[in-house]
Amino acid sequence: MTHFVGMHEDEVLGKAYDNRLLGRFIGYLRPYRWLAFWSLLLLPLIAAARLAQPYILKVAIDNHIVAGRMEGLPQLSGYFFSLILAEALLTYLEIYLLQLMGQKVMFDLRMELFAHIQKLSTSYLDRTPVGGLVTRVTSDVEVLGEMFAAGIISIVGDILVLVGIVCVMLWMNVKLSLVTFAVLPVLVYIVFAFRSRMRKAFREVRARLSTLNSFLAENIGGMAIVQLFNQQEKERQRFRQLNASYRDANLPVITWDASLFAVVETLSSVAIGLIIWYGGGEIVRGALTFGALVAFIQYIEKFFSPIRDLSAKYSIMQGAMAGLERIFLLLDTEKNEDKRESGQSPLNPPFAKGGEGGFKENFAPFETIEFREVWFAYQNDEYVLKGFNLMLCRGEKVALVGETGGGKTTVTRLLSRFYDVQRGSILLDGTDIRQIPLPLLRRRIGVVLQEPFLFTGTIEYNVCLGDEFARQRVEQAAAIVGADRFIRNQRNGFQEEVRERGSNFSVGERQLLSFARAVAFNTEILVLDEATSSVDTASERLIQEGLRGLLAGRTSLVVAHRLSTIQDADRIVVIHRGEKCEEGSHRELMAKGGLYYKLYQLQFKD
Amino acid sequence: MTIREYSNLYEYIRNCRTRYLLGSLFLLGANGFALLIPWLLKLAVEGLKNPAPGGHAPGYYAAWIIVAALAHGLVRVYSRTFILHAGRRIEYEIREDLHAKLQSLDLPYFAMGRTGDILSRFSNDLANVRMLLGFGFLNIINTAIIYLAALSLMVRISPALTLYAAIPYPFMILLVKRVSHSIFHNSKMAQEELSRLSSQVEENVSAAVVVKAYCREDAQTEAFRGIGTSYLYYSMKMANLRGILIPFMALVGGVGTMIVLLAGGSRVITGELTLGDFVAFNGYLVMLIWPTVVLGWILNLLQRGAASMARLNALLDAKATVREPSDPVKMEKISGRIEFRNLSFSYNGTPLLQGIDLQIGIGTRVGIVGPVGSGKTTLVRLIARLYPVGDGELFIDGVDINRISLQKLRDAIGYVPQESFLFSRTVAENIAFGRAGATLQEIEGAARLACLDGDVAGFPNGYKTVVGERGVTLSGGQKQRTAIARALIKNPAILILDDPLSAVDAGTEEAILQGFSRYYGDRTVVIVSHRISALRDCNLIVVLDEGRISERGTHLELLEIGGLYAAMYREQQLREEIAGY
Ligand SMILES: Nc1ncnc2c1ncn2[C@@H]1O[C@H](COP(=O)(O)OP(=O)(O)OP(=O)(O)O)[C@@H](O)[C@H]1O
Ligand SMILES: Nc1ncnc2c1ncn2[C@@H]1O[C@H](COP(=O)(O)OP(=O)(O)OP(=O)(O)O)[C@@H](O)[C@H]1O
Ligand SMILES: [Mg+2]
Ligand SMILES: [Mg+2]
């Protein structure tokens, strides 16, 4: 059997991933480069509007107030007002453009993630907690929003300003500049020392949030069990542990972020102190003019202002990168595996859109389906099917019976290619199903899963799943499986609301609806995995009668524990521990007196 | 509106008050140093300009500046860590309380809610609130300090001019009032859309097999795009409001400066104000511009936080209908006598169960049969009080079920639900779920009773095999039998089995039933089943039809009545005859 690998995904990531990250992200900005361009362009304009204000104040004071001339002052005020107005408008635009870009990028990423999740293999999904995937698509993308809100574009501006100021400082006075820059190694060191630690911590933060959500999702799903077994306290403790570990993962980040911020503040003052000390000496020695020193001090302040800005964004950036890592990691999962899963294969253009009209397509009807020496294991080499053979001809009703855990459901899953066989092959008219585009294969098959699943929505939606063609057959299908009786009793009939997982319907009702779904899609092949296990005998008979007409000319593969439902099958196949051990009609098998005979006796003894 | 949403926060903040207080003090200190350093710098520069004979060397001031800078840095670190840590700690506390609340909510609540929505509240909404409690608080205090300092200095220079500078502020308040509401509203809408995104993913992943089987991938993606687009729409509305608010705040500051320029300027000219004071006043005004902008940011945060808090409050204030009794009846041990007295029940107004009268003595084994949707599951759910029961309608050992402590009641019940839910833990942990500290022997014993031992022996990791979420990596029958073992190991006085053998073959069913008849002893057993074969040990059989008991009696009695049960039995027999010809 299996080793459920649990949260392996949420383990902290490796390092190699780092460098390509940003480049890849920039690829997502490309469609919005014009937004980026405009918001970049706005930055100097805003800066200009902002910088001009003190100048106007200065003119007002020097030329008017000091000179005692009132006239002209209102006019200057007018200028001043236009400047602040312009600044406000431009800032508004800047914020809006940047957010637009950010939200669009996030939207794109979400869409890509979601579409990718659709293509993930069943075996990957089997061992991936749902809550983890939810976290990827929501919170992990959401942290990118913080980055845009903090204005990543202004990073470019900050860096440009920084370069400019460094040039001016060097031009003004090389020695003083060097003294100022002497504090930088400390900063660089700290930034680098924090970088890897911060990133690691943020990865930890994201991973723990994901674990927390996975736990919570499961906890909510199993709340009835938790309460029935009085395990609230235990589950609280488990949750508390995860919650605390999430909190604790966050705390060091705060401290480092605060330290970085404080270090920049401190260094800016230390630099000034150094300049006073060194420059003061120079002045005393007459090597420096007083004015030059004062000007230089002002430049130091200007020099540190973009650095302060950058450092404030540093941890947000690191957090966003950690989110990105997880997003890209998921996008890269199984990326290079079978492309046909996407349904984009050139073989099947009509299905590329997954469109309506679905199952009516006129494929040439198949003649045979053959399981040839199929070996299959969910995990490693723990084979669940061992050299399984089965032949299904068109129009046949074949039944699969056998002990629980014998591999019946597995056979039906392989037929729909939810998993791929390890050895041997499954052939549709002689073609390996791995060669057939998935939609082409799956559209031939209507499945009733052993565990019915209903979606939030209406009854109608659950039967047709939004497919136009199936929608026309909803009522008919419901009647065939005898679901119409209880549907009519609902206040809104087919429009009655279905809650999460169908929680407002009884298990039998859910099963009938999922049966109706398979019927509504009107497929060539019907796979019924214990499709009537939760309905009463009378309903079961109704279904049998309803199906009789439907199954005529259709191929069906029926799994059943209740042998009464499969007595009329053309062939009955008995599976035992992954191997076919008997095959024949009911009468043949009864006559044979083997496993089937024994099962039958057990069921109908009185 | 905002205030009300936050009333729940008060307690949390109070519990963290030391951190907040220390953080605020350090913040005050940091601001002090921020003022001290320029002052030292001024002294140094003056000293350099007019070197007085007894004055200090430049190195003296430089040393002080560096010392002050280091102290400043230290104080800054602490101010931020204290406050931001407090934010994280409160987030933790709220999440704890939310989870505790969840654990206390009942099935009616969870039958309504969407898992994805709760997930989203726990992470995204809580993040908004935490943002406010951390960075929000930090900036509120910081802004307040700067405002107070600057204002007091400004008033000292000229109260009249200060009033002039304040002229644009009423306009600001007006706008803020209008915008606030919009922010609250749109933020709530955005959070709701985010919830829907989260639910959509949750459902889609859970239903992956259905989606794949019916090739609905593209339709699902389109549905997701719809929700994503509407989330984008509300997010952009938020961006728009933020885009208005923040520059507007800067504008307010600017207009203040302009008014002061005009009013103050004329005063300087008329000599009512000295030039130095005017310049200083202006300096303080400029100092205020940035905090005013931050104020806009804070307001945005406050409203966003309030919208999210409203969503958290909805969860925190949710009331369970199934609650612990306020005065539970003291009971030594529940022995398992169950009595329904004219019980009726409805999920949503339309009555489902009606006039149920049923006595189940200690050690009785009751079988319940009936058509799909007739209320069998509902009936047994009520015995475990998973849904609310009216007073005086259901008694356990003669005590009204509403007066028995839930813990006591459920401890006495072993319940196998119709749908097996397992946790993504090991098989052993799943079996021992209701009995902490069960030994391996006990686990194996329960597994043997449920005929699970053979399957587990086939797993390479045996009982240590971790199953997938909801047990997805087990076969249908294996899951069901694990759920049976989980109930049996509790050794309950009342055993409730809701269609417990629906997913097992005849051979296994036979073996399990044999095990059961040894296990039953004097336990009270209630079995729901569609297969009459599973009811063979029952000494009372009840037929439910459309929420009413239509027949009751022993197997033979019911056959004699010739009603629904007899028809059912005949049908199952008939099949045999047809088949056996
Ligand atoms: N997703 C999975 N991952 C790993 N192992 C699995 C998975 N699904 C089933 N198995 C294992 O494969 C074996 C066969 O399972 P399968 O579901 O095919 O049995 P089944 O014949 O349908 O049984 P049942 O009658 O109980 O439904 C079982 O031992 C089961 O534990
Ligand atoms: N949470 C709920 N909210 C609203 N209606 C519900 C809810 N649960 C069940 N119902 C309805 O109540 C009726 C009885 O449901 P119940 O699950 O008790 O039936 P059942 O007899 O156990 O059926 P089955 O044989 O299918 O298990 C059904 O019609 C169902 O749709
Ligand atoms: Mg199965
Ligand atoms: Mg039921």
Coordinates of N, CA and C and ligand atoms in Angstrom, one line a residue, chain A residues 506-508, chain B residues 376-377 418 498 528, ligand 4:
Chain A
S506 N -29.2 13.3 1.6 CA -28.8 12.1 2.3 C -27.9 11.3 1.3
V507 N -27.1 10.4 1.9 CA -26.1 9.8 1.1 C -26.7 9.1 -0.1
G508 N -27.8 8.4 0.1 CA -28.5 7.8 -1.0 C -28.9 8.8 -2.1
Chain B
K376 N -33.4 8.1 8.2 CA -32.7 7.2 9.0 C -31.4 7.8 9.6
T377 N -30.6 8.4 8.8 CA -29.4 9.0 9.3 C -29.7 10.1 10.3
Q418 N -22.3 7.2 8.0 CA -22.6 6.6 6.7 C -21.4 6.8 5.7
D498 N -24.3 3.3 10.9 CA -25.2 3.9 9.9 C -24.7 3.2 8.5
V528 N -28.4 1.0 10.9 CA -29.2 1.4 9.8 C -28.7 0.6 8.6
Ligands
MG4 MG -28.5 7.9 5.6

